[in-house]
Amino acid sequence: MKRRVLIVYAGGTIGMQPSDRGYIPMKGFHKHLDSFFRARGLKHLPSFDIIECQELIDSSNLLPKDWTALCQLLMQHWDEYDGFVLLHGTDTMAYTASMLSFMLQGLNKPIILTGSQIPMMEARSDASENLIASILAAGNLNIPEVCILFANRILRGNRSTKIKSAGFDAFDSPNYPWLGNIGINIDIQDPLLLSKRVPCYLAPSFDQDAVAVLQTYPGISTNILTAVLDQPGIKGLILQTYGAGNPPDANKDFIKALEEASKRNIITLNITQCTYGAVSQGTYATGATLNSIGVVAGADLTLEAAFTKLHFLLSQNLSVDKIRQKLRTPLAGEMTV
Ligand code: ASP
């Protein structure tokens, strides 16, 4: 039986058109997709259907509630298809890929996110290569994961990050090898894949204000930190520190503010500002300070994975201790322990 793929268009450059203010998503893009494929002939592709989301966005406008809607849409069609392709803007694609990997754990079929740097309707677009490879991967390959496929790379979604604003090779997964390489053949590194399990959909109701991100910089004022920690509704902070996870611990007020936040059950997850490598709280005395005040070391999580993981766990009605424990444990291959 011919394998079946569902393509969901959520927005992003791939389906955008020019306007007098710059690119905007184009309603009815799915019809262009359809004629694009018809013109090329569909012989070697799995059969597919296309759904266009009601509200198409530039993904810089993505909100946590959009993840719930996307997940529900995928779940609604889960049993009808062998794989899924989500056309998404590149700006926040790594956030959505990470969040989907937490909301839909134990997948038994692929969810492939892709898009393009140049709209599909323009000359020199990278869209068709990304799209056709994604449909083939979603329909024919045994990848039980949420992935980003872009510029001939297949990456674990929750390890991915956008590294180039203009290059076609816009994504990489700095702390985990590529799951696959696309050339004449599509080579998948099977030993790197997650194992197939029984998919379970963990339906969160997100509180948009629950998580904030703050990066340390030389001379950062404690007032900035306390302003963030005093925001109404805040339950978690992603703190992006230097190198191996080192904060400016000579600033005693800064450390005290973090400690007080811990006592108020605000969870701080420490990740590194470096693209490669992990947090190791204790290599330096500056970082060791964080171990004694309840700050969780975020290993080699990307910012996108750290942010979505904390958001996801906070939406699950878990105790603060349980969340801290789960932050230290991989849920979907997002970190190295
Ligand atoms: N701003 C666009 C978006 O993220 C960029 C892209 O898709 O490449 O929706």
mmCIF file of C-alpha atoms and ligand atoms in Angstrom:
data_model
loop_
_atom_site.group_PDB
_atom_site.id
_atom_site.type_symbol
_atom_site.label_atom_id
_atom_site.label_comp_id
_atom_site.label_asym_id
_atom_site.label_seq_id
_atom_site.Cartn_x
_atom_site.Cartn_y
_atom_site.Cartn_z
ATOM 1 C CA MET A 1 0.000 0.000 0.000
ATOM 2 C CA LYS A 2 1.286 3.483 -0.878
ATOM 3 C CA ARG A 3 2.476 5.289 2.215
ATOM 4 C CA ARG A 4 0.704 8.457 3.257
ATOM 5 C CA VAL A 5 2.023 11.758 4.540
ATOM 6 C CA LEU A 6 0.173 14.726 5.969
ATOM 7 C CA ILE A 7 1.691 18.133 5.213
ATOM 8 C CA VAL A 8 0.650 20.939 7.549
ATOM 9 C CA TYR A 9 1.421 24.515 6.519
ATOM 10 C CA ALA A 10 1.631 26.750 9.586
ATOM 11 C CA GLY A 11 3.351 29.776 8.026
ATOM 12 C CA GLY A 12 6.913 30.916 7.504
ATOM 13 C CA THR A 13 8.976 32.065 4.535
ATOM 14 C CA ILE A 14 8.331 28.946 2.485
ATOM 15 C CA GLY A 15 4.792 30.133 1.737
ATOM 16 C CA MET A 16 5.312 33.865 1.968
ATOM 17 C CA GLN A 17 4.764 36.592 -0.591
ATOM 18 C CA PRO A 18 6.169 40.122 -0.803
ATOM 19 C CA SER A 19 4.123 43.052 0.523
ATOM 20 C CA ASP A 20 5.007 46.746 0.811
ATOM 21 C CA ARG A 21 6.231 46.006 4.354
ATOM 22 C CA GLY A 22 8.252 42.904 3.510
ATOM 23 C CA TYR A 23 7.328 39.225 3.341
ATOM 24 C CA ILE A 24 4.003 38.040 4.759
ATOM 25 C CA PRO A 25 2.368 34.581 4.793
ATOM 26 C CA MET A 26 0.173 33.821 1.792
ATOM 27 C CA LYS A 27 -3.315 32.418 2.368
ATOM 28 C CA GLY A 28 -4.088 29.580 -0.013
ATOM 29 C CA PHE A 29 -0.432 28.517 -0.292
ATOM 30 C CA HIS A 30 -1.564 24.891 -0.132
ATOM 31 C CA LYS A 31 -3.156 25.307 -3.576
ATOM 32 C CA HIS A 32 0.189 26.460 -5.007
ATOM 33 C CA LEU A 33 1.833 23.478 -3.369
ATOM 34 C CA ASP A 34 -0.662 21.214 -4.993
ATOM 35 C CA SER A 35 -0.060 22.601 -8.476
ATOM 36 C CA PHE A 36 3.701 22.595 -7.877
ATOM 37 C CA PHE A 37 3.573 18.858 -7.262
ATOM 38 C CA ARG A 38 1.163 18.193 -10.084
ATOM 39 C CA ALA A 39 3.492 19.980 -12.515
ATOM 40 C CA ARG A 40 6.397 17.810 -11.413
ATOM 41 C CA GLY A 41 4.607 14.483 -11.396
ATOM 42 C CA LEU A 42 4.198 12.561 -8.170
ATOM 43 C CA LYS A 43 5.429 9.130 -9.180
ATOM 44 C CA HIS A 44 8.234 8.725 -6.668
ATOM 45 C CA LEU A 45 6.650 10.434 -3.723
ATOM 46 C CA PRO A 46 4.420 8.911 -1.083
ATOM 47 C CA SER A 47 0.839 10.094 -1.445
ATOM 48 C CA PHE A 48 0.053 13.134 0.652
ATOM 49 C CA ASP A 49 -2.620 15.552 1.780
ATOM 50 C CA ILE A 50 -2.073 19.201 2.636
ATOM 51 C CA ILE A 51 -3.728 21.141 5.426
ATOM 52 C CA GLU A 52 -3.271 24.865 5.874
ATOM 53 C CA CYS A 53 -3.601 26.274 9.403
ATOM 54 C CA GLN A 54 -6.345 28.843 9.793
ATOM 55 C CA GLU A 55 -4.013 31.481 11.090
ATOM 56 C CA LEU A 56 -0.736 31.604 9.170
ATOM 57 C CA ILE A 57 2.077 33.298 11.027
ATOM 58 C CA ASP A 58 5.545 34.645 10.653
ATOM 59 C CA SER A 59 6.979 32.300 13.264
ATOM 60 C CA SER A 60 8.472 35.187 15.207
ATOM 61 C CA ASN A 61 4.871 35.659 16.391
ATOM 62 C CA LEU A 62 4.661 32.084 17.707
ATOM 63 C CA LEU A 63 2.944 31.707 21.092
ATOM 64 C CA PRO A 64 2.884 28.743 23.488
ATOM 65 C CA LYS A 65 -0.818 28.199 22.716
ATOM 66 C CA ASP A 66 0.147 27.509 19.075
ATOM 67 C CA TRP A 67 1.995 24.394 20.241
ATOM 68 C CA THR A 68 -1.180 23.010 21.786
ATOM 69 C CA ALA A 69 -3.113 23.654 18.552
ATOM 70 C CA LEU A 70 -0.422 22.049 16.362
ATOM 71 C CA CYS A 71 -0.211 19.020 18.605
ATOM 72 C CA GLN A 72 -3.961 18.572 18.620
ATOM 73 C CA LEU A 73 -4.021 18.764 14.830
ATOM 74 C CA LEU A 74 -1.322 16.097 14.530
ATOM 75 C CA MET A 75 -3.067 13.866 17.071
ATOM 76 C CA GLN A 76 -6.368 14.221 15.257
ATOM 77 C CA HIS A 77 -4.783 12.690 12.123
ATOM 78 C CA TRP A 78 -2.218 10.440 13.809
ATOM 79 C CA ASP A 79 -3.624 7.071 12.756
ATOM 80 C CA GLU A 80 -4.370 8.089 9.156
ATOM 81 C CA TYR A 81 -0.774 8.788 8.064
ATOM 82 C CA ASP A 82 2.667 7.181 8.137
ATOM 83 C CA GLY A 83 4.458 10.465 8.739
ATOM 84 C CA PHE A 84 3.990 14.207 9.059
ATOM 85 C CA VAL A 85 5.649 17.266 7.526
ATOM 86 C CA LEU A 86 5.185 20.556 9.315
ATOM 87 C CA LEU A 87 5.990 23.635 7.211
ATOM 88 C CA HIS A 88 7.044 26.249 9.739
ATOM 89 C CA GLY A 89 8.978 29.508 9.818
ATOM 90 C CA THR A 90 12.649 29.072 10.509
ATOM 91 C CA ASP A 91 12.894 31.738 13.222
ATOM 92 C CA THR A 92 11.270 29.597 15.908
ATOM 93 C CA MET A 93 11.319 26.203 14.201
ATOM 94 C CA ALA A 94 13.739 24.799 16.794
ATOM 95 C CA TYR A 95 11.402 25.883 19.617
ATOM 96 C CA THR A 96 8.426 24.125 18.040
ATOM 97 C CA ALA A 97 10.456 21.017 17.207
ATOM 98 C CA SER A 98 11.678 20.854 20.803
ATOM 99 C CA MET A 99 8.246 21.388 22.291
ATOM 100 C CA LEU A 100 6.612 18.777 20.037
ATOM 101 C CA SER A 101 9.233 16.255 21.171
ATOM 102 C CA PHE A 102 8.158 16.805 24.790
ATOM 103 C CA MET A 103 4.417 16.920 24.133
ATOM 104 C CA LEU A 104 4.488 13.815 21.923
ATOM 105 C CA GLN A 105 6.903 11.438 23.610
ATOM 106 C CA GLY A 106 7.575 7.893 22.439
ATOM 107 C CA LEU A 107 6.738 8.520 18.785
ATOM 108 C CA ASN A 108 6.321 5.603 16.404
ATOM 109 C CA LYS A 109 6.481 7.680 13.195
ATOM 110 C CA PRO A 110 8.328 10.761 11.967
ATOM 111 C CA ILE A 111 7.318 14.379 12.376
ATOM 112 C CA ILE A 112 9.563 16.422 10.080
ATOM 113 C CA LEU A 113 9.726 20.191 10.371
ATOM 114 C CA THR A 114 10.998 22.122 7.394
ATOM 115 C CA GLY A 115 10.691 25.471 5.643
ATOM 116 C CA SER A 116 12.959 27.617 3.526
ATOM 117 C CA GLN A 117 15.078 30.730 3.504
ATOM 118 C CA ILE A 118 13.594 31.980 0.196
ATOM 119 C CA PRO A 119 9.851 31.694 -0.523
ATOM 120 C CA MET A 120 8.849 28.792 -2.719
ATOM 121 C CA MET A 121 7.335 31.099 -5.340
ATOM 122 C CA GLU A 122 10.654 32.863 -5.938
ATOM 123 C CA ALA A 123 13.555 31.958 -8.192
ATOM 124 C CA ARG A 124 16.511 30.344 -6.363
ATOM 125 C CA SER A 125 14.245 29.118 -3.571
ATOM 126 C CA ASP A 126 15.535 26.334 -1.368
ATOM 127 C CA ALA A 127 11.932 25.275 -0.666
ATOM 128 C CA SER A 128 11.413 22.433 -3.102
ATOM 129 C CA GLU A 129 14.550 20.551 -2.081
ATOM 130 C CA ASN A 130 13.659 20.795 1.590
ATOM 131 C CA LEU A 131 10.038 19.940 1.006
ATOM 132 C CA ILE A 132 10.522 16.966 -1.302
ATOM 133 C CA ALA A 133 13.212 15.449 0.928
ATOM 134 C CA SER A 134 10.920 15.938 3.938
ATOM 135 C CA ILE A 135 7.990 14.186 2.269
ATOM 136 C CA LEU A 136 10.228 11.270 1.306
ATOM 137 C CA ALA A 137 11.688 11.090 4.814
ATOM 138 C CA ALA A 138 8.281 11.319 6.506
ATOM 139 C CA GLY A 139 6.736 8.710 4.237
ATOM 140 C CA ASN A 140 9.495 6.190 3.715
ATOM 141 C CA LEU A 141 11.912 6.324 6.619
ATOM 142 C CA ASN A 142 11.748 4.766 10.014
ATOM 143 C CA ILE A 143 12.553 7.795 12.142
ATOM 144 C CA PRO A 144 10.456 7.736 15.319
ATOM 145 C CA GLU A 145 11.323 11.321 16.216
ATOM 146 C CA VAL A 146 10.570 14.970 15.754
ATOM 147 C CA CYS A 147 13.238 16.191 13.313
ATOM 148 C CA ILE A 148 14.258 19.278 11.447
ATOM 149 C CA LEU A 149 15.174 18.586 7.835
ATOM 150 C CA PHE A 150 16.956 21.499 6.219
ATOM 151 C CA ALA A 151 19.616 21.795 3.537
ATOM 152 C CA ASN A 152 20.263 18.064 3.321
ATOM 153 C CA ARG A 153 20.625 17.576 7.080
ATOM 154 C CA ILE A 154 18.258 15.596 9.245
ATOM 155 C CA LEU A 155 18.623 16.787 12.822
ATOM 156 C CA ARG A 156 17.009 15.790 16.092
ATOM 157 C CA GLY A 157 14.502 18.588 16.647
ATOM 158 C CA ASN A 158 15.278 19.196 20.302
ATOM 159 C CA ARG A 159 19.019 19.383 19.588
ATOM 160 C CA SER A 160 18.642 21.883 16.766
ATOM 161 C CA THR A 161 19.215 25.585 16.620
ATOM 162 C CA LYS A 162 19.053 28.195 13.876
ATOM 163 C CA ILE A 163 22.630 29.223 13.217
ATOM 164 C CA LYS A 164 22.357 31.311 10.053
ATOM 165 C CA SER A 165 19.959 34.117 9.224
ATOM 166 C CA ALA A 166 20.621 33.952 5.497
ATOM 167 C CA GLY A 167 22.561 30.760 4.623
ATOM 168 C CA PHE A 168 20.627 27.838 3.210
ATOM 169 C CA ASP A 169 22.292 25.598 5.804
ATOM 170 C CA ALA A 170 20.399 27.488 8.493
ATOM 171 C CA PHE A 171 20.262 24.748 11.148
ATOM 172 C CA ASP A 172 22.704 22.620 13.036
ATOM 173 C CA SER A 173 22.665 20.428 16.125
ATOM 174 C CA PRO A 174 25.887 21.416 17.856
ATOM 175 C CA ASN A 175 25.862 18.848 20.643
ATOM 176 C CA TYR A 176 24.471 15.810 18.852
ATOM 177 C CA PRO A 177 25.482 14.265 15.522
ATOM 178 C CA TRP A 178 23.169 14.716 12.543
ATOM 179 C CA LEU A 179 20.634 11.893 12.393
ATOM 180 C CA GLY A 180 20.907 11.800 8.637
ATOM 181 C CA ASN A 181 22.615 13.152 5.577
ATOM 182 C CA ILE A 182 20.956 13.629 2.227
ATOM 183 C CA GLY A 183 22.966 13.136 -0.935
ATOM 184 C CA ILE A 184 22.306 10.704 -3.745
ATOM 185 C CA ASN A 185 21.050 8.476 -0.947
ATOM 186 C CA ILE A 186 19.404 9.423 2.311
ATOM 187 C CA ASP A 187 21.707 7.990 4.970
ATOM 188 C CA ILE A 188 20.213 7.605 8.410
ATOM 189 C CA GLN A 189 22.390 6.867 11.425
ATOM 190 C CA ASP A 190 20.113 4.268 13.004
ATOM 191 C CA PRO A 191 22.097 3.869 16.249
ATOM 192 C CA LEU A 192 21.515 7.563 16.989
ATOM 193 C CA LEU A 193 17.736 7.365 16.781
ATOM 194 C CA LEU A 194 15.357 7.160 19.707
ATOM 195 C CA SER A 195 13.660 3.826 20.054
ATOM 196 C CA LYS A 196 10.045 3.443 19.002
ATOM 197 C CA ARG A 197 7.599 3.343 21.853
ATOM 198 C CA VAL A 198 3.927 3.869 22.376
ATOM 199 C CA PRO A 199 3.175 7.493 21.603
ATOM 200 C CA CYS A 200 1.609 9.424 24.404
ATOM 201 C CA TYR A 201 0.185 12.888 24.034
ATOM 202 C CA LEU A 202 0.703 14.995 27.118
ATOM 203 C CA ALA A 203 -1.791 17.804 26.724
ATOM 204 C CA PRO A 204 -0.487 20.866 28.435
ATOM 205 C CA SER A 205 -2.306 24.073 29.062
ATOM 206 C CA PHE A 206 0.452 26.625 28.865
ATOM 207 C CA ASP A 207 0.764 29.645 31.041
ATOM 208 C CA GLN A 208 2.473 32.070 28.690
ATOM 209 C CA ASP A 209 4.166 34.033 31.477
ATOM 210 C CA ALA A 210 5.607 31.003 33.257
ATOM 211 C CA VAL A 211 9.152 31.025 31.820
ATOM 212 C CA ALA A 212 11.629 33.837 31.170
ATOM 213 C CA VAL A 213 15.168 33.868 29.773
ATOM 214 C CA LEU A 214 18.039 35.986 31.031
ATOM 215 C CA GLN A 215 21.597 36.067 29.780
ATOM 216 C CA THR A 216 24.444 37.217 32.025
ATOM 217 C CA TYR A 217 26.753 39.953 30.726
ATOM 218 C CA PRO A 218 29.618 41.863 32.317
ATOM 219 C CA GLY A 219 28.169 44.247 34.884
ATOM 220 C CA ILE A 220 24.631 42.807 34.849
ATOM 221 C CA SER A 221 22.606 44.548 37.520
ATOM 222 C CA THR A 222 20.741 42.570 40.169
ATOM 223 C CA ASN A 223 17.803 44.889 39.452
ATOM 224 C CA ILE A 224 17.465 43.324 36.015
ATOM 225 C CA LEU A 225 17.350 39.845 37.568
ATOM 226 C CA THR A 226 14.863 40.803 40.280
ATOM 227 C CA ALA A 227 12.670 42.609 37.729
ATOM 228 C CA VAL A 228 12.452 39.327 35.809
ATOM 229 C CA LEU A 229 11.918 37.210 38.941
ATOM 230 C CA ASP A 230 9.170 39.551 40.174
ATOM 231 C CA GLN A 231 7.125 39.297 36.972
ATOM 232 C CA PRO A 232 3.581 38.143 37.743
ATOM 233 C CA GLY A 233 3.083 34.472 36.861
ATOM 234 C CA ILE A 234 6.759 33.578 36.602
ATOM 235 C CA LYS A 235 7.579 30.010 37.660
ATOM 236 C CA GLY A 236 10.825 29.319 35.853
ATOM 237 C CA LEU A 237 13.942 31.080 34.631
ATOM 238 C CA ILE A 238 16.417 29.973 31.979
ATOM 239 C CA LEU A 239 19.691 31.565 33.050
ATOM 240 C CA GLN A 240 22.298 31.614 30.279
ATOM 241 C CA THR A 241 25.628 31.889 31.996
ATOM 242 C CA TYR A 242 29.183 31.926 30.706
ATOM 243 C CA GLY A 243 31.234 28.921 29.557
ATOM 244 C CA ALA A 244 30.854 25.890 31.813
ATOM 245 C CA GLY A 245 27.879 27.499 33.581
ATOM 246 C CA ASN A 246 29.542 30.294 35.483
ATOM 247 C CA PRO A 247 27.568 33.261 36.829
ATOM 248 C CA PRO A 248 29.105 36.496 38.171
ATOM 249 C CA ASP A 249 29.176 35.152 41.744
ATOM 250 C CA ALA A 250 31.207 38.077 43.093
ATOM 251 C CA ASN A 251 27.915 39.952 42.842
ATOM 252 C CA LYS A 252 26.477 38.633 46.121
ATOM 253 C CA ASP A 253 23.086 40.321 45.611
ATOM 254 C CA PHE A 254 22.716 38.572 42.270
ATOM 255 C CA ILE A 255 23.310 35.155 43.855
ATOM 256 C CA LYS A 256 21.030 36.021 46.773
ATOM 257 C CA ALA A 257 18.220 36.948 44.378
ATOM 258 C CA LEU A 258 18.562 33.551 42.693
ATOM 259 C CA GLU A 259 18.532 31.808 46.081
ATOM 260 C CA GLU A 260 15.433 33.677 47.186
ATOM 261 C CA ALA A 261 13.720 32.794 43.934
ATOM 262 C CA SER A 262 14.486 29.103 44.621
ATOM 263 C CA LYS A 263 12.910 29.450 48.053
ATOM 264 C CA ARG A 264 9.802 30.913 46.371
ATOM 265 C CA ASN A 265 9.719 27.775 44.166
ATOM 266 C CA ILE A 266 10.842 29.576 41.034
ATOM 267 C CA ILE A 267 12.975 27.025 39.192
ATOM 268 C CA THR A 268 16.192 28.274 37.620
ATOM 269 C CA LEU A 269 17.733 26.163 34.856
ATOM 270 C CA ASN A 270 21.325 27.054 34.046
ATOM 271 C CA ILE A 271 22.533 26.676 30.453
ATOM 272 C CA THR A 272 25.629 27.919 28.718
ATOM 273 C CA GLN A 273 25.909 30.832 26.318
ATOM 274 C CA CYS A 274 28.360 28.725 24.291
ATOM 275 C CA THR A 275 27.041 26.996 21.199
ATOM 276 C CA TYR A 276 29.031 23.827 21.873
ATOM 277 C CA GLY A 277 29.483 21.982 25.159
ATOM 278 C CA ALA A 278 27.719 21.682 28.469
ATOM 279 C CA VAL A 279 27.224 23.263 31.859
ATOM 280 C CA SER A 280 29.303 21.740 34.618
ATOM 281 C CA GLN A 281 28.424 23.526 37.868
ATOM 282 C CA GLY A 282 31.488 22.945 39.969
ATOM 283 C CA THR A 283 34.344 23.042 37.492
ATOM 284 C CA TYR A 284 34.827 26.619 38.689
ATOM 285 C CA ALA A 285 34.012 27.985 42.112
ATOM 286 C CA THR A 286 31.775 30.575 40.429
ATOM 287 C CA GLY A 287 29.571 27.813 39.032
ATOM 288 C CA ALA A 288 29.694 25.712 42.205
ATOM 289 C CA THR A 289 27.863 28.518 44.017
ATOM 290 C CA LEU A 290 24.764 27.595 42.031
ATOM 291 C CA ASN A 291 24.743 24.006 43.339
ATOM 292 C CA SER A 292 24.090 25.209 46.863
ATOM 293 C CA ILE A 293 21.139 27.445 45.976
ATOM 294 C CA GLY A 294 18.950 25.019 44.028
ATOM 295 C CA VAL A 295 19.851 26.073 40.483
ATOM 296 C CA VAL A 296 19.564 23.107 38.121
ATOM 297 C CA ALA A 297 22.483 22.437 35.755
ATOM 298 C CA GLY A 298 21.111 22.187 32.217
ATOM 299 C CA ALA A 299 23.870 19.960 30.740
ATOM 300 C CA ASP A 300 24.164 20.617 26.985
ATOM 301 C CA LEU A 301 20.578 21.726 26.367
ATOM 302 C CA THR A 302 20.056 24.283 23.631
ATOM 303 C CA LEU A 303 18.214 27.424 24.642
ATOM 304 C CA GLU A 304 15.224 26.238 22.640
ATOM 305 C CA ALA A 305 15.140 22.826 24.329
ATOM 306 C CA ALA A 306 15.709 24.315 27.796
ATOM 307 C CA PHE A 307 12.935 26.872 27.376
ATOM 308 C CA THR A 308 10.374 24.426 26.010
ATOM 309 C CA LYS A 309 11.271 21.649 28.451
ATOM 310 C CA LEU A 310 10.789 23.902 31.453
ATOM 311 C CA HIS A 311 7.554 25.298 29.971
ATOM 312 C CA PHE A 312 6.323 21.791 29.296
ATOM 313 C CA LEU A 313 7.145 20.453 32.776
ATOM 314 C CA LEU A 314 5.549 23.470 34.444
ATOM 315 C CA SER A 315 2.348 22.751 32.539
ATOM 316 C CA GLN A 316 2.113 19.185 33.884
ATOM 317 C CA ASN A 317 0.980 19.750 37.477
ATOM 318 C CA LEU A 318 4.172 18.285 38.896
ATOM 319 C CA SER A 319 5.791 19.213 42.198
ATOM 320 C CA VAL A 320 8.797 21.516 42.069
ATOM 321 C CA ASP A 321 11.069 18.650 43.199
ATOM 322 C CA LYS A 322 9.742 16.393 40.456
ATOM 323 C CA ILE A 323 10.308 19.112 37.848
ATOM 324 C CA ARG A 324 13.881 19.605 39.055
ATOM 325 C CA GLN A 325 14.454 15.863 38.804
ATOM 326 C CA LYS A 326 12.958 15.666 35.286
ATOM 327 C CA LEU A 327 15.066 18.603 34.151
ATOM 328 C CA ARG A 328 18.120 16.475 34.918
ATOM 329 C CA THR A 329 16.775 13.489 32.964
ATOM 330 C CA PRO A 330 16.387 13.266 29.190
ATOM 331 C CA LEU A 331 12.736 13.066 28.144
ATOM 332 C CA ALA A 332 13.291 12.727 24.398
ATOM 333 C CA GLY A 333 17.031 12.645 23.775
ATOM 334 C CA GLU A 334 17.402 16.386 24.293
ATOM 335 C CA MET A 335 20.470 16.262 26.526
ATOM 336 C CA THR A 336 23.611 14.271 27.215
ATOM 337 C CA VAL A 337 23.903 12.863 30.734
HETATM 338 N N1 ASP B 1 10.438 35.188 9.710
HETATM 339 C C1 ASP B 1 10.273 33.920 9.024
HETATM 340 C C2 ASP B 1 9.547 32.983 9.976
HETATM 341 O O1 ASP B 1 10.152 32.469 10.879
HETATM 342 C C3 ASP B 1 11.609 33.367 8.651
HETATM 343 C C4 ASP B 1 11.576 32.052 7.900
HETATM 344 O O2 ASP B 1 10.605 31.340 7.819
HETATM 345 O O3 ASP B 1 12.640 31.697 7.325
HETATM 346 O O4 ASP B 1 8.370 32.774 9.834
#
